GROMACS .gro file of C-alpha atoms in nm:
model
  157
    1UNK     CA    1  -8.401   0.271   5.634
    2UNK     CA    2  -8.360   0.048   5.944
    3UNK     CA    3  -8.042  -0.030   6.086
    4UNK     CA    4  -8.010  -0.381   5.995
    5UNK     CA    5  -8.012  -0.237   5.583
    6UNK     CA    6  -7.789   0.035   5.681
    7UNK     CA    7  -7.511  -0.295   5.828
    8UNK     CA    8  -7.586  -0.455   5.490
    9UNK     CA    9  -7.499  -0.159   5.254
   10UNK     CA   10  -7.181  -0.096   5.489
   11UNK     CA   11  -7.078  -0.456   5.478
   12UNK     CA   12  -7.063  -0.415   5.110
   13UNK     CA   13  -6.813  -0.158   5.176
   14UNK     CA   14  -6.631  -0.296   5.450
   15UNK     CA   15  -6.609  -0.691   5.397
   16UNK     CA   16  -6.799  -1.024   5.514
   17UNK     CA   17  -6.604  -1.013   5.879
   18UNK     CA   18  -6.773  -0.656   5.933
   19UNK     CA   19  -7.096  -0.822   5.883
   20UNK     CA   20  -7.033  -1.123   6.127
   21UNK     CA   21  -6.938  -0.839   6.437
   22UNK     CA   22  -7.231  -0.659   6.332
   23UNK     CA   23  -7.446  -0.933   6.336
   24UNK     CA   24  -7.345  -1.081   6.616
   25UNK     CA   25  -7.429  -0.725   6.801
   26UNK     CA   26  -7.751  -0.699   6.668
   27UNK     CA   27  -7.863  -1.041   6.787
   28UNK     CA   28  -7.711  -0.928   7.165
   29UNK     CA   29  -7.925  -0.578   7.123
   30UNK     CA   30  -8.230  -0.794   7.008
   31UNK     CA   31  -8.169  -1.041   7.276
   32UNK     CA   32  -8.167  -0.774   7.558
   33UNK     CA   33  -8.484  -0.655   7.400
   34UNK     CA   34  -8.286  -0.291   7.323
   35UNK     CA   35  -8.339  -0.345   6.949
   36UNK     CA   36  -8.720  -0.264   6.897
   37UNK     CA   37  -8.647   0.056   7.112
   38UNK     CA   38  -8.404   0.206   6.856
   39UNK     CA   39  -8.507   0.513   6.706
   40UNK     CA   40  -8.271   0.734   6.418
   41UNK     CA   41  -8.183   1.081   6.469
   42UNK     CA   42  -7.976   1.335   6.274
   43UNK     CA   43  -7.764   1.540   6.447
   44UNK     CA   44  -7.581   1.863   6.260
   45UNK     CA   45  -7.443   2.050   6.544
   46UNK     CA   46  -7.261   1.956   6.890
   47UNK     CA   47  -7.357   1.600   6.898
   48UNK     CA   48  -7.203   1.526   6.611
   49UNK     CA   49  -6.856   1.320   6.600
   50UNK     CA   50  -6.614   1.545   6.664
   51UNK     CA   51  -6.870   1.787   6.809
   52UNK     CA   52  -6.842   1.947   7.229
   53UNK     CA   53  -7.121   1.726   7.316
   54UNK     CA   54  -7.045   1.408   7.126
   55UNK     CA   55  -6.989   1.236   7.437
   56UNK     CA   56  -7.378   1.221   7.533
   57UNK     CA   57  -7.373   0.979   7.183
   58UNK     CA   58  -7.204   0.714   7.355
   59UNK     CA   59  -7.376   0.424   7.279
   60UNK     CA   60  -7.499   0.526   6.989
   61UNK     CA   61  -7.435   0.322   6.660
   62UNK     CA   62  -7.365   0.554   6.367
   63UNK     CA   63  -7.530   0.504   6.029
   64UNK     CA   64  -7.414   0.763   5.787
   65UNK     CA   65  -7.352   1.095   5.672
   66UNK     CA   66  -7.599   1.295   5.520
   67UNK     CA   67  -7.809   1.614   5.459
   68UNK     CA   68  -8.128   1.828   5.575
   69UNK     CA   69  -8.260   2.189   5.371
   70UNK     CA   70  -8.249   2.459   5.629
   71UNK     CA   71  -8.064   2.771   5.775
   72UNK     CA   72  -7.824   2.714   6.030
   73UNK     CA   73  -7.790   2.971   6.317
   74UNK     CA   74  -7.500   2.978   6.572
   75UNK     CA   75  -7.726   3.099   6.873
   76UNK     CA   76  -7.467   3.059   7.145
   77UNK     CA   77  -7.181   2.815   7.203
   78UNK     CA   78  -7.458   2.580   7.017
   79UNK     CA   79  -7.621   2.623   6.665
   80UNK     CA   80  -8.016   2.628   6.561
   81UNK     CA   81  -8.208   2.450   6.259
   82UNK     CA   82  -8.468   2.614   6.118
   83UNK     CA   83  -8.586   2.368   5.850
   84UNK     CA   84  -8.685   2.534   5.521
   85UNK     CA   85  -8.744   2.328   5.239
   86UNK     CA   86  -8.638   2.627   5.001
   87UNK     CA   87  -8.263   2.676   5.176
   88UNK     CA   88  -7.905   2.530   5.186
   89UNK     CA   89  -7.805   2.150   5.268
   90UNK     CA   90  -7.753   2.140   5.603
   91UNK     CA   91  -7.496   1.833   5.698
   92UNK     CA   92  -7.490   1.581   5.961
   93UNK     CA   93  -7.523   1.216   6.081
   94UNK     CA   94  -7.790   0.969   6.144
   95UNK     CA   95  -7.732   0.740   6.457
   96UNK     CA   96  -7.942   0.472   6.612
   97UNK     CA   97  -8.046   0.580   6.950
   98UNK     CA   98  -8.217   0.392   7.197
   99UNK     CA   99  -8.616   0.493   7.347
  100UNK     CA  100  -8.377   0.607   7.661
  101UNK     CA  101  -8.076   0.739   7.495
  102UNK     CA  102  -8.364   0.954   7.252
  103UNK     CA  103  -8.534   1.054   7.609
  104UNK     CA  104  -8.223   1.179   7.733
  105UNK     CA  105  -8.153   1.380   7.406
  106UNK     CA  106  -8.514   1.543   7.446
  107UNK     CA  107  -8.368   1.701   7.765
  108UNK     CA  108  -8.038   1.791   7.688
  109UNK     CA  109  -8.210   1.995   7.389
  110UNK     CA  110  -8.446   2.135   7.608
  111UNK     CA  111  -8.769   2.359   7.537
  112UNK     CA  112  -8.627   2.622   7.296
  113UNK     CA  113  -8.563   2.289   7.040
  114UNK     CA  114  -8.918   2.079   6.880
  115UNK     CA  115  -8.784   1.695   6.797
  116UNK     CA  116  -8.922   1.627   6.441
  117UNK     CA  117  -8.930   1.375   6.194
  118UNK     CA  118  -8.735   1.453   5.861
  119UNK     CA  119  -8.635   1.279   5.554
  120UNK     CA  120  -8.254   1.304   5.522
  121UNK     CA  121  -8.081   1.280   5.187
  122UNK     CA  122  -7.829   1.026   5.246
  123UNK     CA  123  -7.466   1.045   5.172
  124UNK     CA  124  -7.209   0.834   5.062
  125UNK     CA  125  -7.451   0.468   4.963
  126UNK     CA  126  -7.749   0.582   5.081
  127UNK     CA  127  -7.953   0.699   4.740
  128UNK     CA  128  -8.319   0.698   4.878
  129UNK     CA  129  -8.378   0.927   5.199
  130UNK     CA  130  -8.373   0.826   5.555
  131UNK     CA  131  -8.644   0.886   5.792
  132UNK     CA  132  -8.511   1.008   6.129
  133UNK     CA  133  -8.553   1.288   6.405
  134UNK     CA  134  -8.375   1.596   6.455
  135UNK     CA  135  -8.440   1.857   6.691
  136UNK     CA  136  -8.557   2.228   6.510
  137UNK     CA  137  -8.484   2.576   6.692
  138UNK     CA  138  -8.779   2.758   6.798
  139UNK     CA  139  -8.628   3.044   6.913
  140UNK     CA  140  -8.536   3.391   6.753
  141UNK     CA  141  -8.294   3.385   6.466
  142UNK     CA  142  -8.031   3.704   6.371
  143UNK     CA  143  -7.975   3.619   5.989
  144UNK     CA  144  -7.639   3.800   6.069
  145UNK     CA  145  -7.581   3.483   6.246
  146UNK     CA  146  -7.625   3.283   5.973
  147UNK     CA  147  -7.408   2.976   5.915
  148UNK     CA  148  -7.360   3.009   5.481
  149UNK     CA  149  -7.206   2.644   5.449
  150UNK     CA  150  -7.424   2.526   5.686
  151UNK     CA  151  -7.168   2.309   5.893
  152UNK     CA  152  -7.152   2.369   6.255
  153UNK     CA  153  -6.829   2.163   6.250
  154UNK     CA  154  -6.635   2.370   5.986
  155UNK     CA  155  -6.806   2.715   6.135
  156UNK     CA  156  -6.627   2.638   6.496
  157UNK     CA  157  -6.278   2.554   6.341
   0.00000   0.00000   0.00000
């Protein structure tokens, strides 16, 4: 789903002025050429709203909630994906990034993390998955680091 279907199922929601603002953004992204660059990624652990590293989201656009099968490690101060198709619903978010904004994700992850593309199952309106990135551990796993539920937010409260 691109972003522009993602505004329209949220304008249903939210009302015909939600759709002007939006639109009007869009046309300023498209304008300064930004809006062929944008790329959708799930997050599920620290970059997530309310996560420590949130902040590196800014300028982000967020599209909805939703879900990914795998086991969730917490490794460090930071948790690790392994997808497996077989596992728990993992939950998170799918943002619109830009080419630069996805760039600067790729290094903040760093080399223990591979970037890629999922289908998420989409929460709230979204019925039919969403194609975006995430980034997948690589490195060891305890399973007596497991996260059960899954939720990186809920496992740091």
């Amino acid at each position: 789903m691109r972003l522009n279907e993602a505004i329209d199922r949220r304008a249903l929601r939210t009302g015909i002025h939600s759709v002007e603002v939006r639109t009007r953004r869009l046309t300023e992204m498209a304008a300064a050429g930004t809006f062929a660059d944008m790329e959708s990624v799930f997050v599920y652990g620290t970059l997530r709203r309310g996560g420590s590293n949130h902040f590196r989201m800014d300028g982000a656009e967020f599209v909805a909630a939703g879900t990914v099968r795998g086991r969730l490690y917490h490794i460090d101060w930071y948790p690790g994906l392994v997808l497996d198709e077989n596992a728990g619903e993992v939950p998170g978010e799918i943002h619109q990034v830009s080419a630069g904004m996805l760039d600067e994700l790729d290094r903040f992850e760093g080399p223990q993390y591979r970037r890629v593309r999922v289908e998420v199952n989409g929460g709230g309106d979204h019925r039919s998955p969403l194609s975006a990135w995430l980034w997948e551990w690589l490195g060891p796993v305890d399973e007596g680091r497991r996260i059960i539920s899954g939720d990186w937010l809920s496992h740091k409260k």
